[in-house]
Tab-separated table of C-alpha atoms in Angstrom:
chain	number	residue	atom	x	y	z
A	339	MET	CA	-9.857	2.488	-20.134
A	340	ILE	CA	-6.332	3.457	-19.222
A	341	PRO	CA	-3.668	1.067	-20.519
A	342	PRO	CA	-0.481	0.454	-18.574
A	343	ALA	CA	2.378	2.915	-19.149
A	344	SER	CA	4.287	0.367	-21.235
A	345	PRO	CA	3.754	-3.159	-22.580
A	346	ARG	CA	6.023	-4.626	-19.902
A	347	CYS	CA	4.482	-5.425	-16.546
A	348	THR	CA	4.703	-2.500	-14.181
A	349	GLN	CA	4.408	-2.580	-10.420
A	350	LEU	CA	1.068	-1.808	-8.831
A	351	GLY	CA	1.866	1.258	-6.708
A	352	PRO	CA	2.948	3.565	-9.540
A	353	LEU	CA	0.106	2.285	-11.736
A	354	LEU	CA	-2.525	3.063	-9.089
A	355	ALA	CA	-1.057	6.501	-8.421
A	356	ARG	CA	-0.977	7.324	-12.137
A	357	CYS	CA	-4.567	6.196	-12.700
A	358	ARG	CA	-5.764	8.167	-9.676
A	359	LEU	CA	-3.884	11.319	-10.652
A	360	ASP	CA	-5.056	11.060	-14.280
A	361	ARG	CA	-8.569	11.494	-12.888
A	362	GLY	CA	-7.497	14.411	-10.717
A	363	TRP	CA	-8.466	12.506	-7.573
A	364	SER	CA	-6.899	12.819	-4.152
A	365	GLN	CA	-6.273	9.665	-2.157
A	366	GLN	CA	-9.288	10.643	-0.062
A	367	ARG	CA	-11.502	10.834	-3.163
A	368	ALA	CA	-10.200	7.484	-4.440
A	369	ALA	CA	-10.996	5.891	-1.069
A	370	ALA	CA	-14.483	7.418	-1.100
A	371	GLU	CA	-15.145	6.147	-4.640
A	372	LEU	CA	-13.991	2.647	-3.681
A	373	CYS	CA	-16.134	2.659	-0.537
A	374	ALA	CA	-19.203	3.756	-2.492
A	375	ALA	CA	-18.688	1.150	-5.220
A	376	ALA	CA	-17.898	-1.743	-2.873
A	377	GLY	CA	-20.377	-0.803	-0.160
A	378	VAL	CA	-17.614	-0.997	2.439
A	379	PRO	CA	-17.313	2.156	4.545
A	380	THR	CA	-13.968	1.382	6.171
A	381	LEU	CA	-11.370	1.992	3.445
A	382	SER	CA	-9.355	5.145	4.163
A	383	ARG	CA	-6.921	7.274	2.224
A	384	HIS	CA	-4.210	5.723	4.387
A	385	GLU	CA	-4.791	2.348	2.752
A	386	ILE	CA	-4.640	3.966	-0.698
A	387	SER	CA	-1.315	5.485	0.334
A	388	ARG	CA	-0.020	2.101	1.513
A	389	TRP	CA	-0.960	0.549	-1.830
A	390	GLU	CA	0.674	3.344	-3.821
A	391	ARG	CA	3.849	3.217	-1.714
A	392	GLN	CA	3.765	-0.577	-2.010
A	393	ARG	CA	3.745	-1.129	1.725
A	394	ARG	CA	0.780	-3.425	1.043
A	395	VAL	CA	-0.700	-5.071	-2.009
A	396	PRO	CA	-4.489	-5.188	-2.238
A	397	GLY	CA	-6.105	-8.600	-2.442
A	398	GLY	CA	-8.527	-9.850	-5.056
A	399	PHE	CA	-11.557	-8.105	-3.549
A	400	TRP	CA	-10.013	-4.646	-3.747
A	401	LEU	CA	-8.278	-5.327	-7.071
A	402	GLY	CA	-11.700	-6.029	-8.567
A	403	TRP	CA	-13.145	-2.775	-7.249
A	404	LEU	CA	-10.045	-0.818	-8.251
A	405	ALA	CA	-10.538	-2.123	-11.791
A	406	VAL	CA	-14.142	-0.882	-11.775
A	407	VAL	CA	-13.504	2.504	-10.163
A	408	LEU	CA	-10.315	3.320	-12.094
A	409	ASP	CA	-11.597	1.771	-15.347
A	410	VAL	CA	-8.514	-0.415	-15.745
A	411	PRO	CA	-8.652	-4.040	-16.901
A	412	LEU	CA	-8.532	-6.393	-13.939
A	413	VAL	CA	-5.850	-8.466	-15.636
A	414	THR	CA	-3.612	-5.383	-15.797
A	415	LEU	CA	-3.992	-4.781	-12.071
A	416	ALA	CA	-3.553	-8.473	-11.245
A	417	GLU	CA	-0.336	-8.661	-13.279
A	418	ALA	CA	0.984	-5.500	-11.631
A	419	ALA	CA	0.099	-6.881	-8.179
A	420	ALA	CA	1.931	-10.115	-8.998
A	421	ALA	CA	4.979	-8.150	-10.189
A	422	THR	CA	4.939	-6.134	-6.967
A	423	ARG	CA	4.763	-9.289	-4.858
A	424	ARG	CA	7.612	-10.870	-6.847
A	425	ALA	CA	9.733	-7.765	-6.290
A	426	GLY	CA	9.203	-8.210	-2.561
A	427	SER	CA	8.209	-4.601	-1.902
A	428	THR	CA	5.220	-5.396	0.280
A	429	ARG	CA	4.286	-4.674	3.864
A	430	ALA	CA	6.948	-6.633	5.771
A	431	THR	CA	9.878	-5.872	3.497
A	432	GLY	CA	8.932	-2.601	1.883
A	433	PRO	CA	11.427	-0.084	0.534
A	434	GLY	CA	13.628	1.237	3.291
A	435	ARG	CA	12.581	-1.435	5.761
A	436	ALA	CA	15.397	-3.821	6.673
A	437	THR	CA	13.550	-5.809	9.319
A	438	PRO	CA	10.010	-7.188	9.428
A	439	ARG	CA	7.332	-5.119	11.126
A	440	GLY	CA	7.420	-5.451	14.899
A	441	VAL	CA	11.027	-6.642	15.013
A	442	ARG	CA	13.393	-4.116	16.523
A	443	PRO	CA	17.124	-4.444	15.834
A	444	PRO	CA	19.282	-4.799	18.958
A	445	GLY	CA	20.810	-1.693	20.472
A	446	ARG	CA	17.919	0.743	20.014
A	447	THR	CA	17.211	2.747	23.134
A	448	GLY	CA	14.316	4.771	24.406
A	449	PRO	CA	11.576	4.630	27.039
A	450	GLY	CA	10.908	1.024	27.937
A	451	ARG	CA	13.505	-0.312	25.512
A	452	THR	CA	16.679	-2.157	26.337
A	453	THR	CA	20.141	-1.159	25.219
A	454	ARG	CA	21.202	-4.689	24.252
A	455	GLY	CA	18.043	-6.067	22.658
A	456	GLY	CA	17.122	-8.285	25.624
A	457	GLY	CA	17.135	-8.644	29.377
A	458	ALA	CA	15.630	-6.267	31.903
A	459	ARG	CA	13.817	-3.203	30.628
A	460	THR	CA	15.004	0.223	31.605
A	461	MET	CA	12.570	3.046	32.107
A	462	THR	CA	13.413	6.669	31.702
A	463	THR	CA	11.698	9.538	33.405
A	464	GLY	CA	11.473	12.915	31.944
């Protein structure tokens, strides 16, 4: 088993990346190992990336399989997931994201977007 990097509680993303890289696995290989273990064919390397970048935090189902596949105590992963959630670096408020997903700040322009954040839509042709 691989212990956490230090006795203090670390966040989940760096822990998952370290455990994966210690095995010499790509994100694709990690996804394939998780799919084989869990019997769920739909997990992709993109989801592994989201977990490692802390855009999302895996739920209990995937934490359990991560513990099995990466040979890390489940309690270690659960504590790291809780620390990540407490830090607020999850999907809607991840690093570098000032507004929740799907919410566009006023004033952004482009095809089908308004210039003042509301009102009639303007279309551009190119």
